XYZ file of C-alpha atoms in Angstrom:
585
model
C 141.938 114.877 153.056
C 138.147 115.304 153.429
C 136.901 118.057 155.640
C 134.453 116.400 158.270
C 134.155 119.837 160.672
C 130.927 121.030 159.777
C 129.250 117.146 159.982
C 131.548 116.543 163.527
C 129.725 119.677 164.664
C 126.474 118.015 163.842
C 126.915 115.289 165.609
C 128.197 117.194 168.811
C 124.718 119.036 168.502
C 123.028 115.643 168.393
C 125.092 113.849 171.077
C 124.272 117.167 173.806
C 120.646 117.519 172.416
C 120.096 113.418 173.485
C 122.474 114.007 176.894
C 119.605 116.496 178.014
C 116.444 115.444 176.063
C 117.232 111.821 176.252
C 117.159 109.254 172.935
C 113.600 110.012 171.856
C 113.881 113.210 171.290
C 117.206 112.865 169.152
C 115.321 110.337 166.934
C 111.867 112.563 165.967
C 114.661 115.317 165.692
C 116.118 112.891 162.606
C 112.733 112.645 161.077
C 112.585 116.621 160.789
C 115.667 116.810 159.073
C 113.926 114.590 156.594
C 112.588 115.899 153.662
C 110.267 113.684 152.847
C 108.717 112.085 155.975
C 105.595 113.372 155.492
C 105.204 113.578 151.461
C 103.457 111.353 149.617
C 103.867 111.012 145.537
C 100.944 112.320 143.290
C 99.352 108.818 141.608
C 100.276 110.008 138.228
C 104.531 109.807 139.137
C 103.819 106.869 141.930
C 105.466 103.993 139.211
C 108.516 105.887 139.404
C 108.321 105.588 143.129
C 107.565 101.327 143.268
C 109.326 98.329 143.531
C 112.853 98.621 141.816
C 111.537 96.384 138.506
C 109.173 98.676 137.632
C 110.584 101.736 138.734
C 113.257 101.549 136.436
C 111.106 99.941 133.320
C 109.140 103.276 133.875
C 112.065 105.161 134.172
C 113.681 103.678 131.311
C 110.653 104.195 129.333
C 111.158 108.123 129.998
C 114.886 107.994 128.894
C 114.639 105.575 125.620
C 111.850 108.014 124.567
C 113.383 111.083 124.877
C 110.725 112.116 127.240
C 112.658 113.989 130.094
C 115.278 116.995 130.803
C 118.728 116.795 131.499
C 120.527 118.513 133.910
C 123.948 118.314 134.953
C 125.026 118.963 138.889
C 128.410 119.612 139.279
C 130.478 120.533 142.276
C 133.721 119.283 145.029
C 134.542 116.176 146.170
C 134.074 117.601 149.989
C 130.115 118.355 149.248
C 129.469 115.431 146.897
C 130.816 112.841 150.186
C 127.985 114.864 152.465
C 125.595 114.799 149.540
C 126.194 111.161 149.855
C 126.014 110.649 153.171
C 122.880 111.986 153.460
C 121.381 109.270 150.896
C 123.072 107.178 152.872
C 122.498 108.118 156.755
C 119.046 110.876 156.382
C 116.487 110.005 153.353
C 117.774 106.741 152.241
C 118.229 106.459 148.433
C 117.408 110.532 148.035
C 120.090 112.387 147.859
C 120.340 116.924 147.866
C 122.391 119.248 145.631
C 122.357 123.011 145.306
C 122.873 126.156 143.552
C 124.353 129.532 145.025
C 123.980 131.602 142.009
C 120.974 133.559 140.483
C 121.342 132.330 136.554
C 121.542 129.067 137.337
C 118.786 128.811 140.150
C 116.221 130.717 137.966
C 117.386 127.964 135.192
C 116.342 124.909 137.029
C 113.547 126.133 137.977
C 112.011 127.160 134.884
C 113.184 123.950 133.566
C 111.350 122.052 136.363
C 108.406 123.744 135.670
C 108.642 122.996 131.798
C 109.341 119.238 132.852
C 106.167 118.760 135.366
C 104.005 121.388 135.610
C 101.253 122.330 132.818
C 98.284 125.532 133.099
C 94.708 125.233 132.867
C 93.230 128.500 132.574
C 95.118 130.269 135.973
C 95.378 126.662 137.390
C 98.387 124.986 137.751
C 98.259 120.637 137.334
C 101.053 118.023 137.628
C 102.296 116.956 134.878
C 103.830 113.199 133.917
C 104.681 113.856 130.300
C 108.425 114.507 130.945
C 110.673 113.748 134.360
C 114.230 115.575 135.264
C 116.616 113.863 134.883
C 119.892 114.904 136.855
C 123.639 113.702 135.684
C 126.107 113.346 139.278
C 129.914 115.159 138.347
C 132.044 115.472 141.107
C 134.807 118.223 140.070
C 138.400 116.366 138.296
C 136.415 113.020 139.344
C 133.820 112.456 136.731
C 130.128 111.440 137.145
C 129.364 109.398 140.002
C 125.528 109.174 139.598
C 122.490 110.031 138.297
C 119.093 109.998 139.101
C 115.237 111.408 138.908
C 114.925 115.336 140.254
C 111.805 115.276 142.012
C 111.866 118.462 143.650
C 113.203 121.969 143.730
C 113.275 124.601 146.699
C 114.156 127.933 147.700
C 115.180 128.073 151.569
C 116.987 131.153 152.766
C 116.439 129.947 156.535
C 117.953 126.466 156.668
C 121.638 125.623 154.979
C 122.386 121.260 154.516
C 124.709 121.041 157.174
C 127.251 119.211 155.150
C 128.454 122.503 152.867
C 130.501 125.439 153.792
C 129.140 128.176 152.994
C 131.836 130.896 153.698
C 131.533 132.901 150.855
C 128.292 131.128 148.633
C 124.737 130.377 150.143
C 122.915 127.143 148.813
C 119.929 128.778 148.951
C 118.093 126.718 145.722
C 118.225 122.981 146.720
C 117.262 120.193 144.822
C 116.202 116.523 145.847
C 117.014 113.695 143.553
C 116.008 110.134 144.237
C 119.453 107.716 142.766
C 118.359 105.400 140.188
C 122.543 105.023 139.202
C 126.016 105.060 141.549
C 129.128 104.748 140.819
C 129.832 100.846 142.220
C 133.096 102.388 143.510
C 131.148 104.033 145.672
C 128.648 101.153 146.783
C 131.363 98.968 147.522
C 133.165 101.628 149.762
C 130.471 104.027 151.012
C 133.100 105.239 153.501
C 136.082 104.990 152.071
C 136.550 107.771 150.065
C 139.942 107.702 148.780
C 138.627 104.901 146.812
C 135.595 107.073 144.967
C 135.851 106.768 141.346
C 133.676 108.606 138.535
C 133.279 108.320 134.498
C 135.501 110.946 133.911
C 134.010 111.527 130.151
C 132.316 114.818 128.534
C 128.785 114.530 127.725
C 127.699 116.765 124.606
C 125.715 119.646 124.707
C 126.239 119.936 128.236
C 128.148 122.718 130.830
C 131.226 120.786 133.227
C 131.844 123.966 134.556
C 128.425 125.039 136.672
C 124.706 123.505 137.519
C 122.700 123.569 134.296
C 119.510 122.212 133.322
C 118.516 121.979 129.564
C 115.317 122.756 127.639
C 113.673 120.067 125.308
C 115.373 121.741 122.319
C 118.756 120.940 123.044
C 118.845 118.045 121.402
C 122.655 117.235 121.555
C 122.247 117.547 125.849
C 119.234 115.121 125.354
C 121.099 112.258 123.559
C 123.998 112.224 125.330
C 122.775 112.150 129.163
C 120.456 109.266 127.277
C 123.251 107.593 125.570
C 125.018 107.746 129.012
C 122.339 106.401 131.413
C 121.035 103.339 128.697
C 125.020 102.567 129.189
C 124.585 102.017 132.958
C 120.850 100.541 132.507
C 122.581 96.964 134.066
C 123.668 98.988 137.470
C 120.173 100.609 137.939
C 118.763 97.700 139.929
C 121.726 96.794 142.624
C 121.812 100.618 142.857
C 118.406 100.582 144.100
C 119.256 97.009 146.002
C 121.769 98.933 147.516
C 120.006 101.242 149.487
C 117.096 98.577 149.931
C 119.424 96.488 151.749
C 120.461 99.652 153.784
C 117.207 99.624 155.404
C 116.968 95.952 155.586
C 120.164 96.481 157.912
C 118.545 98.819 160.253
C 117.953 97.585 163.734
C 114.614 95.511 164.363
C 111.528 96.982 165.891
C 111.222 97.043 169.280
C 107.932 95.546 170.455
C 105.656 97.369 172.516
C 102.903 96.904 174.566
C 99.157 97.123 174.230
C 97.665 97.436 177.624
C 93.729 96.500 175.916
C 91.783 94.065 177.741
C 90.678 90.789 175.483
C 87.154 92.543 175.682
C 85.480 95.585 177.022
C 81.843 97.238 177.762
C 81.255 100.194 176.143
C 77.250 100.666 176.892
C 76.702 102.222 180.369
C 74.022 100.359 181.927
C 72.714 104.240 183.201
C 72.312 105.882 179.722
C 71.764 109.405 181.770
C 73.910 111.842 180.350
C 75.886 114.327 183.030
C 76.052 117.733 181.573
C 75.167 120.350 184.283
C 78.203 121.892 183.559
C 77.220 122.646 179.813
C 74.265 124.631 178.797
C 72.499 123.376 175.985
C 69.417 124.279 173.855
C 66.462 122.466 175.564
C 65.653 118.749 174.101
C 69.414 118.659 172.261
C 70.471 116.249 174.078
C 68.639 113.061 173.153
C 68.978 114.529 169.323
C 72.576 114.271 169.620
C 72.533 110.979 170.970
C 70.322 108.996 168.480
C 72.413 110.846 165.748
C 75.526 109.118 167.323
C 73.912 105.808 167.627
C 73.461 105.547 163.953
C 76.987 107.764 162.618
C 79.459 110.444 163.048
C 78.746 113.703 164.617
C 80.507 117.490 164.080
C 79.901 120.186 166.537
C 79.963 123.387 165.182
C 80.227 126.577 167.077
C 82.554 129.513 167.865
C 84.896 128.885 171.281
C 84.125 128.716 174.613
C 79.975 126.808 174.335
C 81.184 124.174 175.953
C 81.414 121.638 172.346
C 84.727 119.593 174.016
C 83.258 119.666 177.361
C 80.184 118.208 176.103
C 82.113 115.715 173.985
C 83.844 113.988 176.588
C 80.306 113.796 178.957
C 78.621 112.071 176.243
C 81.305 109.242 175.601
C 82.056 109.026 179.635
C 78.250 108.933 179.864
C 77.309 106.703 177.098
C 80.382 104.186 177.363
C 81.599 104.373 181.716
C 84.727 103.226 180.965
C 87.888 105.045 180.021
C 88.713 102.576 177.398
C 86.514 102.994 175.100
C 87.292 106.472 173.889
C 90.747 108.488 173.003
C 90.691 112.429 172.248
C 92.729 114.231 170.428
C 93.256 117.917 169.434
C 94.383 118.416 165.298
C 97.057 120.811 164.365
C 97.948 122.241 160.727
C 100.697 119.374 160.756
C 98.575 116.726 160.414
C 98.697 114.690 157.807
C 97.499 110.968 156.417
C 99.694 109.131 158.036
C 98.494 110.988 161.501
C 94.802 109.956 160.967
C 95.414 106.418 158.942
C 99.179 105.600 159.556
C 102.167 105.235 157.437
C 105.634 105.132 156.499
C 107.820 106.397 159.950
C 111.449 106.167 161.381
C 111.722 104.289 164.558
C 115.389 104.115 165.763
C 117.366 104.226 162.062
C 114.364 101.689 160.785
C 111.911 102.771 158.471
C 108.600 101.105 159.501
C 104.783 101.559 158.933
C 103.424 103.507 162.098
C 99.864 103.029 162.828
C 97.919 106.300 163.150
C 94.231 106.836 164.867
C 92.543 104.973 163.060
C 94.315 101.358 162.657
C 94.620 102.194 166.409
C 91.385 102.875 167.233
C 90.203 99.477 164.792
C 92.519 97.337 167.161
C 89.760 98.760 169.839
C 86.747 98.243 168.769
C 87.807 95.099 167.940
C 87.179 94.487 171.221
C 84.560 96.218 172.129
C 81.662 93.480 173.415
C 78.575 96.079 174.010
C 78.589 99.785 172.476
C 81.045 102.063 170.108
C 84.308 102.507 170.726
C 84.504 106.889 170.329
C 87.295 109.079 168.671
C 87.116 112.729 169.590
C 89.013 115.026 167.075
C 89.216 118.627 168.839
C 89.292 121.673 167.058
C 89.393 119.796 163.679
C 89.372 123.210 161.992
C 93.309 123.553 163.258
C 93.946 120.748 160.386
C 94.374 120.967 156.411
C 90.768 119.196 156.118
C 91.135 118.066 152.233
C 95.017 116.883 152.648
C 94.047 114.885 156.435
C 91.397 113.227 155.832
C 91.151 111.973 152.157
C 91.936 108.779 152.694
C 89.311 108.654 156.084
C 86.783 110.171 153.353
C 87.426 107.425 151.377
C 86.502 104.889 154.350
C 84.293 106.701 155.920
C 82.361 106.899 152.481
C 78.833 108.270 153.941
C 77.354 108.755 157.120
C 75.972 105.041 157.471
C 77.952 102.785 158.819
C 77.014 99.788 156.051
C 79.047 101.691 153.534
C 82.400 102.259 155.785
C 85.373 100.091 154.468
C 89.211 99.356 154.802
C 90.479 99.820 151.599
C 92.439 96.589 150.102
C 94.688 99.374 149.223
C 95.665 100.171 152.485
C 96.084 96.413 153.257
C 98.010 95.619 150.273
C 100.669 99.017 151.707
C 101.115 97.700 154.957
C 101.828 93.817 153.695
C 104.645 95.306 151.882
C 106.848 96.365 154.608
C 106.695 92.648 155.790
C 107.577 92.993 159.884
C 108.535 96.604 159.736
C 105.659 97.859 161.594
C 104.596 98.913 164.828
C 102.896 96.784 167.652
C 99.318 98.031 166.790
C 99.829 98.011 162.980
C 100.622 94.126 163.730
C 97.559 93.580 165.469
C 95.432 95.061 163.073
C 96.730 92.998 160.238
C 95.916 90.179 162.027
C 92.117 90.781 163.282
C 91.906 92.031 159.994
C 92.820 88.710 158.600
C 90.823 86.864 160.553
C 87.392 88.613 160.419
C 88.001 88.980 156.041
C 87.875 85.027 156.359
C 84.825 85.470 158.165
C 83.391 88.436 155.564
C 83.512 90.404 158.878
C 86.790 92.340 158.308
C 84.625 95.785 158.352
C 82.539 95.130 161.488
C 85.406 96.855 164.105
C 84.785 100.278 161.894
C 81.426 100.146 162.139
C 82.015 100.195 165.871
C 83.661 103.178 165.352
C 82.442 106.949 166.124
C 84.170 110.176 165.803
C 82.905 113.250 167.289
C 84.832 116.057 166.032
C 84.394 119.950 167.030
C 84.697 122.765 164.896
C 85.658 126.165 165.951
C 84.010 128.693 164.301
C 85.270 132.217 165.431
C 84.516 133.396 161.845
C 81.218 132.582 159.361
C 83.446 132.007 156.555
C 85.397 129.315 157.859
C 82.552 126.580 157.405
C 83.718 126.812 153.443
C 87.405 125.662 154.074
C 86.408 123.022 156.040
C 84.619 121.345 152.358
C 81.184 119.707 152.338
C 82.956 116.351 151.901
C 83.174 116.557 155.792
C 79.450 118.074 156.812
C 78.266 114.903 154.170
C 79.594 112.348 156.530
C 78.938 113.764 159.636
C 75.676 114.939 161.325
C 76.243 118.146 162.099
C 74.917 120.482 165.262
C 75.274 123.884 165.458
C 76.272 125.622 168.712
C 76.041 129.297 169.096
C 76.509 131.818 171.617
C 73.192 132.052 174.211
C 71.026 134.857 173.296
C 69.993 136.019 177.312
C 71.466 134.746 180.314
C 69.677 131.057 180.352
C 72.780 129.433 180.774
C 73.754 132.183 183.814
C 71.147 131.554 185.644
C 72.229 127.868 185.561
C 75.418 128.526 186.405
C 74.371 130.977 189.708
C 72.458 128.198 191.221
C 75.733 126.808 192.170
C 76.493 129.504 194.128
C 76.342 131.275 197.056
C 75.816 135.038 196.059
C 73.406 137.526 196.718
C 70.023 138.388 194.898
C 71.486 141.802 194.795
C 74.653 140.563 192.830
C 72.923 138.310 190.834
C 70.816 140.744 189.307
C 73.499 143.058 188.282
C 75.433 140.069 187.194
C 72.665 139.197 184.854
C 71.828 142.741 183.897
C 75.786 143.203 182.696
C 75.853 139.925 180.863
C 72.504 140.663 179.034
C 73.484 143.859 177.774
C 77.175 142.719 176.383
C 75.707 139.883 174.770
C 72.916 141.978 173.176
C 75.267 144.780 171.759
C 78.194 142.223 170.564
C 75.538 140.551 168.837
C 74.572 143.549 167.285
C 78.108 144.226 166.324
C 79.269 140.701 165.164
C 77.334 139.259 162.646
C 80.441 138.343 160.651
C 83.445 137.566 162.903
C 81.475 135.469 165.932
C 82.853 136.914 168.940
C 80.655 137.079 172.553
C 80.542 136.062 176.371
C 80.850 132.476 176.072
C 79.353 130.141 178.960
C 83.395 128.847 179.175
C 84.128 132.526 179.972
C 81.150 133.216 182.837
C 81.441 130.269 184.390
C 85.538 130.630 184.978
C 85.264 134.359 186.277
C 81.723 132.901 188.506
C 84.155 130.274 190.061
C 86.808 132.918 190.535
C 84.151 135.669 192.197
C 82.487 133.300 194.404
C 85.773 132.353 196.290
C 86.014 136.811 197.238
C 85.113 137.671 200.529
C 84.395 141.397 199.601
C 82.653 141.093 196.284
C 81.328 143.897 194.204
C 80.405 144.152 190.192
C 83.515 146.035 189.735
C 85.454 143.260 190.899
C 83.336 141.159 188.758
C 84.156 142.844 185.366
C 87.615 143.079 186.294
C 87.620 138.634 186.381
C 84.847 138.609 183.525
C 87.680 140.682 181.239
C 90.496 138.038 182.307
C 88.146 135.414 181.037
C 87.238 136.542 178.281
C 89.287 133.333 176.167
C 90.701 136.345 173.420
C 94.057 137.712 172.523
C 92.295 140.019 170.206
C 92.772 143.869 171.383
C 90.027 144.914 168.764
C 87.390 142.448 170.411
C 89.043 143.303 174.154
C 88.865 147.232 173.428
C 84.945 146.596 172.067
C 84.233 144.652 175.279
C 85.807 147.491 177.484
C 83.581 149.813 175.475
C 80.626 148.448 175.993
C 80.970 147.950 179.873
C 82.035 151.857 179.868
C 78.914 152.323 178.388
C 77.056 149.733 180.684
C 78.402 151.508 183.629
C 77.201 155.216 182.546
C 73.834 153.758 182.055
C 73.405 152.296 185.612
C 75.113 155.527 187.323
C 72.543 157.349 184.942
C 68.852 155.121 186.076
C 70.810 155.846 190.072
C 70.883 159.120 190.015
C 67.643 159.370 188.714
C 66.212 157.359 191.446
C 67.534 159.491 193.806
């Protein structure tokens, strides 16, 4: 009798977790157990990876030509029905196995690395030359599958729910995408009494314990090979199998898309409000033209105002809320955040639309003016693994040479009706304006203006030149007196008395953090004075003391290096001015 504790448990977890947190939260939970969600396959293996005919012609190719490694995965009945289950219920058609022991772990991995990795001088490159090749053996049941390893992992932190580990830790996993199983087991996914295996000895290879064999081992090599080209006829409704799995899956909901037919995106009044942001004399109007005619990064350490002065220019230059959507990146971004991609929507797998396709469904729209993206703190992202594909279609910074790839087009035609509301709309302007020779005309309507944080000089090299190319870039730095104080004071109410030693405090931190920070950027930011100005002003008893004590909760750092150097320097500030007083006296 099967053991179905630990995956009852599971469920109990899932069924509280959507009790409190409601349905949607249960469902992204699902796409985190996921392994592969977010991976994409490297060009050079993506044949392996297609439609089932030529999947398994390439994968056949491998096996007829000797060009892969065996391994054989052995273990229980109990954690071969999980194993299952998870190609069945979690990453449909991948399946995970795993080793608890140190020989055997350090085995498959060096093997893995023999099968697809290959040195260039200290670099490390993919390699396609052989594939892994992993034989299924449930224990006194025989081999109930096979398939292509396509990665190995260490994880001390996370177990697969569906194996005990009492007294053995699976801490070396393996995922294996099933090109072979047993039909007992596609007939009767759930029925396990009725799970049958070939219960036959392959030579050359270990029954006893996960192995994976070296391209020497010749006798390993033409047995696993003899085996599979046996089974070559159940490769495809294998693969049918789990295609038809998804084809199961509940249909798409349809949601709505609250866009007008068309909008206005040109402000009659082209005056752009940005008292609140102080800016180098005469920037303004730069930054404008430069949008007009492209893309446009603001670069500067936090706090000069780059996201306030962001949103002013697209309320300003559009007056209406439609025609611009910000967002803020994070290091989990990835293409299918910035184009779109495959996704799990309620058990379905479906092609999500990211920020782009969503923001070409806009500016579809868009009558008069540019429909505006603003990425955030773009820095927060991996630049090179984002935005490659956006690279690609954002190929310059003129808007002639931007392009939907027919690639991308071609991806989303294959998953038929499986895709979101927005996805479907795009395919079908897109349709209609390539019939036209206009389907490129919505991106050109198109402008991103993305902010950079630069708390540290050296950052600007991570970021690659493949973004400064496209974008026109301005440079935002921390002001040099108190210009954008004196600004800011006008507002209010104070004293000339406490403006002046305002301004005299300000001026000298500034000048000596300056001094200080050439390398890591660090200063009073205009974010930071006017916050503790707003704060101060609202005091009925106001003195500079109470002043610095605001300024220092302002100051937009966790860093206890750049807070003790701030304290510092006031300490100092403040024996100087006690120093010119008694001295006047």
């Amino acid at each position: 009798m099967h053991d179905n504790n630990r995956f009852i448990k599971n469920e109990e977890n899932l069924h509280i977790i959507d009790k409190i947190l409601g349905k949607k939260f249960k469902t992204s939970l699902s796409v985190y157990l996921m392994y592969g969600d977010w991976l994409v396959v490297r060009p050079q293996f993506s044949k392996l990876f297609n439609t089932p005919d030529i999947a398994i012609e390439t994968f056949l190719n491998y096996i007829q030509n000797d060009k892969f490694l065996p391994c054989s995965f052995i273990g229980s009945k109990e954690h071969w029905i999980e194993a299952i289950k998870y190609s069945i219920k979690g990453e449909i058609g991948y399946t995970l196995w795993g080793s608890g022991d140190m020989s055997s772990s350090t085995g498959i991995n060096n093997r893995y690395q023999e099968a697809y990795i290959k040195k260039d001088g200290n670099r490390i490159l993919p390699s396609d030359d052989r594939i892994m090749v992993a034989v299924l053996r449930v224990s006194g049941l025989g081999i109930i599958g096979f398939g292509l390893v396509t990665d190995v992992e260490t994880d001390a932190i996370r177990s697969f729910i569906g194996w005990h580990e009492d007294d053995r830790y699976w801490i070396t996993r393996f995922r294996i995408k099933i090109f072979w199983l047993h039909e007992s087991i596609r007939n009767n996914p759930t029925d396990y009494d009725r799970w049958q295996g070939d219960n036959i000895e392959l030579e050359g290879t270990n029954t006893q314990t996960n192995n994976c064999y070296t391209k020497d081992n010749h006798k390993a090599i033409n047995s696993v090979k003899r085996f599979i080209l046996s089974k070559k006829d159940e490769i495809k409704p294998t693969l049918e199998f789990y295609i038809n799995l998804l084809r199961s899956e509940p249909q798409i909901k349809e949601e709505a898309i609250t866009i007008s037919s068309k909008i206005n995106c040109k402000n009659s009044n082209n005056d752009v409000k940005v008292e609140d942001v102080y800016l180098p004399q005469g920037i303004t109007g730069i930054i404008i033209k430069s949008l007009e005619k492209g893309n446009v990064l603001f670069i500067g350490p936090p706090g000069v105002g780059k996201t306030k002065l962001a949103l002013e220019l697209v309320k300003s230059l559009s007056g209406n809320d439609e025609c611009f959507n910000i967002v803020t990146a994070n290091s989990l971004w990835f293409r299918r955040t910035l184009i779109g991609g495959e996704s799990i929507r309620e058990g379905s797998v479906i092609w999500k639309s990211g920020l782009l396709i969503q923001a070409y469904v806009k500016a579809s729209k868009v009558n008069y003016g540019n429909y505006y993206i603003i990425i955030d703190e773009i820095n927060r992202a991996d630049v090179d693994k984002a935005f490659g594909e956006l690279f690609t279609i954002f190929s310059s910074s003129n808007p002639k040479d931007w392009f939907i790839p027919r690639a991308l087009i071609d991806e989303i035609k294959s998953y038929g009706d499986k895709v979101d509301e927005y996805t479907k709309e795009f395919f079908n302007i897109y349709e209609d304006l390539r019939k036209q020779g206009k389907e490129n005309e919505p991106l050109k309507k198109i402008r991103i203006i993305a902010t950079l944080n630069l708390t540290d000089a050296r950052n600007l090299f991570y970021v690659g030149d493949a973004l400064t190319r496209r974008f026109t870039s301005f440079y935002f730095d921390y002001p040099k007196g108190t210009e954008d104080l004196d600004k800011f004071l006008r507002n209010y109410n104070l004293r000339e008395e406490e403006k002046e030693e305002i301004r005299d405090l300000v001026k000298y931190l500034r000048e000596k953090l300056e001094e200080k920070d050439k390398i890591i950027k660090f200063n009073i930011s205009p974010a930071s004075l006017k916050s503790a100005l707003e704060i101060y002003s609202s005091f009925d008893n106001r003195n500079i003391d109470n002043f610095i004590l605001i300024l220092k909760s302002t100051l937009g750092t966790l860093n206890q290096d750049k807070i003790d150097k701030v304290n510092k320097l006031i300490d100092n500030w403040k024996e100087i001015k006690e120093k010119e007083n008694n001295e006047e006296k």
